[in-house]
GROMACS .gro file of C-alpha atoms in nm:
model
  276
    1MET     CA    1  12.582   1.845  17.499
    2LYS     CA    2  12.721   1.906  17.149
    3ARG     CA    3  13.034   1.716  17.253
    4GLN     CA    4  12.833   1.413  17.363
    5VAL     CA    5  12.922   1.456  17.730
    6SER     CA    6  12.724   1.218  17.948
    7LYS     CA    7  12.421   1.360  18.127
    8LYS     CA    8  12.550   1.249  18.468
    9LEU     CA    9  12.872   1.446  18.424
   10LEU     CA   10  12.677   1.751  18.305
   11ASP     CA   11  12.455   1.726  18.614
   12ILE     CA   12  12.765   1.719  18.837
   13LEU     CA   13  12.913   2.026  18.667
   14GLU     CA   14  12.583   2.212  18.686
   15ASN     CA   15  12.540   2.129  19.055
   16TRP     CA   16  12.898   2.234  19.128
   17LEU     CA   17  12.873   2.569  18.950
   18CYS     CA   18  12.522   2.655  19.070
   19GLY     CA   19  12.620   2.616  19.434
   20SER     CA   20  12.921   2.850  19.436
   21TYR     CA   21  12.959   3.105  19.716
   22ALA     CA   22  13.240   3.345  19.802
   23CYS     CA   23  13.340   3.629  20.031
   24ILE     CA   24  13.609   3.897  20.033
   25LYS     CA   25  13.885   3.925  20.291
   26TRP     CA   26  14.045   4.265  20.355
   27GLY     CA   27  14.309   4.248  20.626
   28ASN     CA   28  14.131   4.083  20.921
   29LEU     CA   29  13.782   4.171  20.796
   30TRP     CA   30  13.547   3.940  20.605
   31SER     CA   31  13.256   4.045  20.390
   32ASN     CA   32  12.916   3.881  20.382
   33ILE     CA   33  12.887   3.562  20.178
   34PHE     CA   34  12.738   3.612  19.833
   35THR     CA   35  12.636   3.380  19.551
   36ILE     CA   36  12.844   3.353  19.231
   37LYS     CA   37  12.584   3.352  18.953
   38PHE     CA   38  12.818   3.328  18.652
   39GLY     CA   39  13.176   3.247  18.557
   40VAL     CA   40  13.407   2.969  18.670
   41PRO     CA   41  13.621   2.959  18.989
   42GLN     CA   42  13.962   3.094  18.891
   43GLY     CA   43  14.252   2.890  19.026
   44SER     CA   44  14.030   2.658  19.231
   45SER     CA   45  13.994   2.384  18.974
   46VAL     CA   46  14.189   2.241  18.681
   47LEU     CA   47  13.855   2.224  18.500
   48SER     CA   48  13.805   2.602  18.489
   49PRO     CA   49  14.030   2.674  18.186
   50VAL     CA   50  13.882   2.377  17.998
   51LEU     CA   51  13.525   2.485  18.067
   52PHE     CA   52  13.598   2.842  17.962
   53ALA     CA   53  13.764   2.722  17.639
   54ILE     CA   54  13.458   2.510  17.558
   55TYR     CA   55  13.229   2.800  17.639
   56MET     CA   56  13.420   3.032  17.401
   57ASP     CA   57  13.480   2.776  17.127
   58ASP     CA   58  13.181   2.886  16.916
   59VAL     CA   59  13.332   3.235  16.890
   60SER     CA   60  13.638   3.099  16.710
   61GLU     CA   61  13.409   2.932  16.454
   62CYS     CA   62  13.293   3.274  16.332
   63SER     CA   63  13.598   3.303  16.108
   64LYS     CA   64  13.487   3.016  15.884
   65PHE     CA   65  13.234   3.247  15.717
   66TYR     CA   66  13.511   3.476  15.584
   67CYS     CA   67  13.808   3.377  15.366
   68TYR     CA   68  14.159   3.420  15.511
   69SER     CA   69  14.017   3.555  15.837
   70TYR     CA   70  14.099   3.418  16.181
   71VAL     CA   71  13.981   3.449  16.540
   72ILE     CA   72  14.256   3.363  16.790
   73LEU     CA   73  14.150   3.314  17.151
   74TYR     CA   74  14.387   3.313  17.447
   75ALA     CA   75  14.207   3.314  17.783
   76ASP     CA   76  13.991   3.628  17.773
   77ASP     CA   77  14.191   3.796  17.493
   78ILE     CA   78  14.060   3.788  17.135
   79LEU     CA   79  14.265   3.866  16.826
   80TYR     CA   80  14.086   3.921  16.494
   81ILE     CA   81  14.289   3.890  16.173
   82ALA     CA   82  14.147   3.978  15.831
   83PRO     CA   83  14.298   4.071  15.491
   84THR     CA   84  14.087   4.387  15.451
   85VAL     CA   85  13.921   4.642  15.675
   86THR     CA   86  13.580   4.550  15.531
   87LEU     CA   87  13.621   4.182  15.618
   88LEU     CA   88  13.753   4.276  15.961
   89ASP     CA   89  13.442   4.483  16.027
   90ARG     CA   90  13.216   4.194  15.922
   91LEU     CA   91  13.412   3.945  16.131
   92PHE     CA   92  13.401   4.180  16.429
   93THR     CA   93  13.024   4.221  16.399
   94THR     CA   94  12.965   3.846  16.368
   95CYS     CA   95  13.179   3.771  16.674
   96GLU     CA   96  13.008   4.044  16.873
   97VAL     CA   97  12.669   3.885  16.804
   98GLU     CA   98  12.804   3.548  16.919
   99LEU     CA   99  12.952   3.703  17.234
  100THR     CA  100  12.619   3.870  17.311
  101TYR     CA  101  12.453   3.529  17.282
  102HIS     CA  102  12.706   3.406  17.541
  103ASP     CA  103  12.616   3.698  17.771
  104MET     CA  104  12.957   3.858  17.712
  105ALA     CA  105  13.074   4.184  17.556
  106ILE     CA  106  13.384   4.343  17.406
  107ASN     CA  107  13.554   4.604  17.624
  108SER     CA  108  13.607   4.892  17.381
  109LYS     CA  109  13.832   5.075  17.628
  110LYS     CA  110  14.086   4.791  17.616
  111SER     CA  111  14.052   4.718  17.245
  112CYS     CA  112  14.227   4.868  16.943
  113CYS     CA  113  14.286   4.808  16.574
  114LEU     CA  114  14.620   4.795  16.390
  115ARG     CA  115  14.677   4.798  16.015
  116VAL     CA  116  14.970   4.616  15.851
  117GLY     CA  117  15.044   4.611  15.478
  118SER     CA  118  15.090   4.830  15.175
  119ARG     CA  119  14.784   5.041  15.268
  120CYS     CA  120  14.875   5.089  15.632
  121ASP     CA  121  14.906   5.468  15.588
  122ARG     CA  122  14.570   5.507  15.414
  123PRO     CA  123  14.286   5.655  15.622
  124CYS     CA  124  13.999   5.421  15.709
  125ASN     CA  125  13.695   5.415  15.935
  126ASN     CA  126  13.724   5.288  16.290
  127LEU     CA  127  13.542   4.975  16.397
  128CYS     CA  128  13.230   5.037  16.603
  129THR     CA  129  13.061   4.814  16.860
  130SER     CA  130  12.687   4.756  16.865
  131GLY     CA  131  12.668   5.000  17.153
  132GLY     CA  132  12.821   5.280  16.944
  133ASN     CA  133  13.169   5.272  17.101
  134LEU     CA  134  13.458   5.321  16.858
  135ILE     CA  135  13.759   5.087  16.843
  136PRO     CA  136  14.051   5.325  16.776
  137LEU     CA  137  14.306   5.272  16.500
  138VAL     CA  138  14.649   5.289  16.665
  139ASP     CA  139  15.015   5.294  16.561
  140GLU     CA  140  15.118   5.039  16.822
  141MET     CA  141  14.940   4.775  17.023
  142ARG     CA  142  15.032   4.515  17.282
  143CYS     CA  143  14.920   4.156  17.239
  144LEU     CA  144  15.030   3.874  17.472
  145GLY     CA  145  15.333   4.068  17.590
  146LEU     CA  146  15.463   4.175  17.246
  147PHE     CA  147  15.426   4.519  17.089
  148PHE     CA  148  15.321   4.527  16.724
  149VAL     CA  149  15.351   4.846  16.518
  150ARG     CA  150  15.177   4.983  16.211
  151SER     CA  151  15.404   4.913  15.917
  152HIS     CA  152  15.417   4.799  15.554
  153THR     CA  153  15.546   4.463  15.681
  154PHE     CA  154  15.483   4.263  15.997
  155LYS     CA  155  15.694   4.434  16.260
  156CYS     CA  156  15.742   4.437  16.637
  157SER     CA  157  15.882   4.711  16.856
  158LEU     CA  158  16.176   4.615  17.078
  159ASP     CA  159  16.186   4.948  17.265
  160HIS     CA  160  15.959   4.835  17.548
  161ALA     CA  161  16.154   4.513  17.601
  162LYS     CA  162  16.486   4.700  17.612
  163ARG     CA  163  16.352   4.958  17.858
  164SER     CA  164  16.220   4.682  18.085
  165PHE     CA  165  16.556   4.504  18.058
  166TYR     CA  166  16.748   4.818  18.157
  167HIS     CA  167  16.510   4.878  18.445
  168ALA     CA  168  16.559   4.524  18.579
  169VAL     CA  169  16.937   4.534  18.530
  170ASN     CA  170  16.975   4.870  18.704
  171GLY     CA  171  16.756   4.745  18.988
  172ILE     CA  172  16.985   4.447  19.050
  173PHE     CA  173  17.309   4.636  18.993
  174GLY     CA  174  17.196   4.925  19.211
  175ARG     CA  175  17.135   4.696  19.507
  176ILE     CA  176  17.423   4.447  19.494
  177GLY     CA  177  17.654   4.582  19.224
  178ARG     CA  178  17.918   4.698  19.470
  179THR     CA  179  17.905   4.401  19.706
  180ALA     CA  180  17.842   4.086  19.498
  181SER     CA  181  18.097   3.928  19.265
  182GLU     CA  182  18.081   3.962  18.887
  183GLU     CA  183  17.989   3.593  18.859
  184VAL     CA  184  17.682   3.639  19.081
  185ILE     CA  185  17.568   3.952  18.900
  186SER     CA  186  17.609   3.800  18.553
  187GLU     CA  187  17.413   3.491  18.661
  188LEU     CA  188  17.133   3.709  18.796
  189ILE     CA  189  17.122   3.902  18.469
  190ARG     CA  190  17.110   3.575  18.275
  191SER     CA  191  16.827   3.424  18.481
  192LYS     CA  192  16.619   3.733  18.572
  193CYS     CA  193  16.675   3.998  18.305
  194LEU     CA  194  16.743   3.820  17.976
  195PRO     CA  195  16.395   3.654  17.974
  196ILE     CA  196  16.244   4.003  17.985
  197LEU     CA  197  16.449   4.112  17.684
  198LEU     CA  198  16.396   3.796  17.476
  199TYR     CA  199  16.033   3.717  17.553
  200GLY     CA  200  15.857   3.573  17.247
  201LEU     CA  201  16.128   3.676  17.000
  202GLU     CA  202  16.202   3.322  16.881
  203ALA     CA  203  15.877   3.339  16.680
  204TYR     CA  204  15.954   3.680  16.530
  205PRO     CA  205  16.171   3.726  16.215
  206LEU     CA  206  16.445   3.952  16.350
  207ASN     CA  207  16.681   4.123  16.106
  208LYS     CA  208  17.048   4.201  16.161
  209ASN     CA  209  16.976   4.547  16.300
  210ASN     CA  210  16.738   4.400  16.558
  211LEU     CA  211  16.995   4.144  16.669
  212ARG     CA  212  17.271   4.405  16.692
  213SER     CA  213  17.043   4.626  16.899
  214LEU     CA  214  16.967   4.343  17.143
  215ASP     CA  215  17.337   4.248  17.170
  216PHE     CA  216  17.429   4.611  17.232
  217SER     CA  217  17.183   4.627  17.523
  218VAL     CA  218  17.366   4.339  17.694
  219ASN     CA  219  17.715   4.460  17.600
  220ARG     CA  220  17.637   4.803  17.739
  221PHE     CA  221  17.564   4.652  18.079
  222PHE     CA  222  17.886   4.449  18.076
  223MET     CA  223  18.080   4.766  17.997
  224LYS     CA  224  17.927   4.918  18.308
  225LEU     CA  225  17.991   4.604  18.514
  226PHE     CA  226  18.361   4.582  18.425
  227ASN     CA  227  18.411   4.958  18.392
  228THR     CA  228  18.545   4.942  18.037
  229SER     CA  229  18.448   5.062  17.691
  230ASP     CA  230  18.660   4.803  17.509
  231ILE     CA  231  18.426   4.557  17.336
  232GLN     CA  232  18.706   4.300  17.307
  233THR     CA  233  18.745   4.295  17.686
  234VAL     CA  234  18.370   4.259  17.724
  235THR     CA  235  18.364   3.967  17.478
  236GLU     CA  236  18.643   3.785  17.663
  237CYS     CA  237  18.462   3.831  17.997
  238GLN     CA  238  18.143   3.690  17.848
  239LEU     CA  239  18.334   3.386  17.723
  240ILE     CA  240  18.488   3.330  18.066
  241PHE     CA  241  18.145   3.344  18.234
  242GLY     CA  242  17.977   3.139  17.959
  243PHE     CA  243  17.738   3.425  17.889
  244LYS     CA  244  17.565   3.402  17.548
  245LEU     CA  245  17.453   3.714  17.367
  246PRO     CA  246  17.084   3.750  17.265
  247SER     CA  247  17.165   3.679  16.898
  248ALA     CA  248  17.306   3.335  16.987
  249ILE     CA  249  17.025   3.254  17.231
  250ILE     CA  250  16.754   3.351  16.983
  251ALA     CA  251  16.916   3.136  16.713
  252ASP     CA  252  16.897   2.831  16.942
  253ARG     CA  253  16.541   2.907  17.049
  254SER     CA  254  16.427   2.965  16.692
  255LYS     CA  255  16.543   2.616  16.591
  256ILE     CA  256  16.338   2.462  16.873
  257PHE     CA  257  16.038   2.679  16.786
  258LEU     CA  258  16.049   2.578  16.418
  259ILE     CA  259  16.062   2.209  16.511
  260LYS     CA  260  15.752   2.247  16.728
  261TYR     CA  261  15.586   2.466  16.465
  262ASN     CA  262  15.633   2.210  16.188
  263SER     CA  263  15.497   1.929  16.405
  264CYS     CA  264  15.190   2.122  16.529
  265ASN     CA  265  14.850   2.012  16.394
  266ASN     CA  266  14.682   2.347  16.458
  267LEU     CA  267  14.476   2.455  16.153
  268LEU     CA  268  14.620   2.807  16.150
  269PHE     CA  269  14.975   2.670  16.150
  270LYS     CA  270  14.888   2.429  15.867
  271LEU     CA  271  14.752   2.711  15.651
  272SER     CA  272  15.054   2.930  15.720
  273ARG     CA  273  15.290   2.647  15.624
  274LEU     CA  274  15.102   2.602  15.295
  275SER     CA  275  15.133   2.974  15.220
  276LEU     CA  276  15.510   2.951  15.274
   0.00000   0.00000   0.00000
C-alpha cells in the first residue's frame, strides 16, 4: 500500500497467498495436505523474490538513523556494518525490533560478529539478542561464499577456496587422469575448478602474495599433470592449451567489475566512491 499498488492487484496477491496448500513426498509416500500460513512459495513464482524483498525493505531503512552504518540484505542473509561496536549494537537492536514487527527473528546460532580495524585486537562485549542469546565475536566468518578474517585492514582468507580447488581437481584427476587426454583434463579444470578458486575475488583487493599463491595452486596441478617440476615447461604447456593463470583472469574480471561498479546507482556504491 505504501508503494501505491492498486487495490485489485493487492486483492489478487492476498487471495493467492491465503489459499496455499502443500504436502511432502518421501519416496512413494505422500503426507496429508496442510495449509501454508506464512511465507512465499519458493521457486513456484517469479514474484516470490520480489515480494520478499518488499517485505524486508523496511529493515534496510534502519541504518538511516546511524551515521556511516549500513544494513545489506541478500535473500535471508543480513549484514550489519558500523564504524564502532556501540553503533553496531544500536543498529542491531533497532533491526531486531523491526524484524520482530515483521514476525521474524535473528538466528543467533548462525550469526557472528567480526571486527576489522586498528582496534580489532581489543576486547569488547558480544552482541546480545532480545532473548538473551549472545552473538559470538569470531576471528573468521563466511558471508556470501567468501571468508573474511579479523585484521587491521579488510582481508579475506583464500585457504578455503584453495582447499576446495584441490579437492575438485583431485576428484577429476583421480577418475580420468590416466585415461583422458591432457587437453580434456585442462579444459575440465578451467570450466569446473577455476570458478571455485576465483569466486568473488574480482571485487577484493588482492596483493602480489595473494596472486602468487593462487597461481601456485594452478601451477602445482600442472606439474602433477605433466609429471614435471620445471616451471618453464609448465608455462609452455599452459600457453599451448591457452590456459590463463588466476592472476591474469582476475585482472580481466576486475576491469569488468570496476566498469559495472562505477555505473551502478546503488546508494552504498555512491558513498564508497565519494570516500575514495
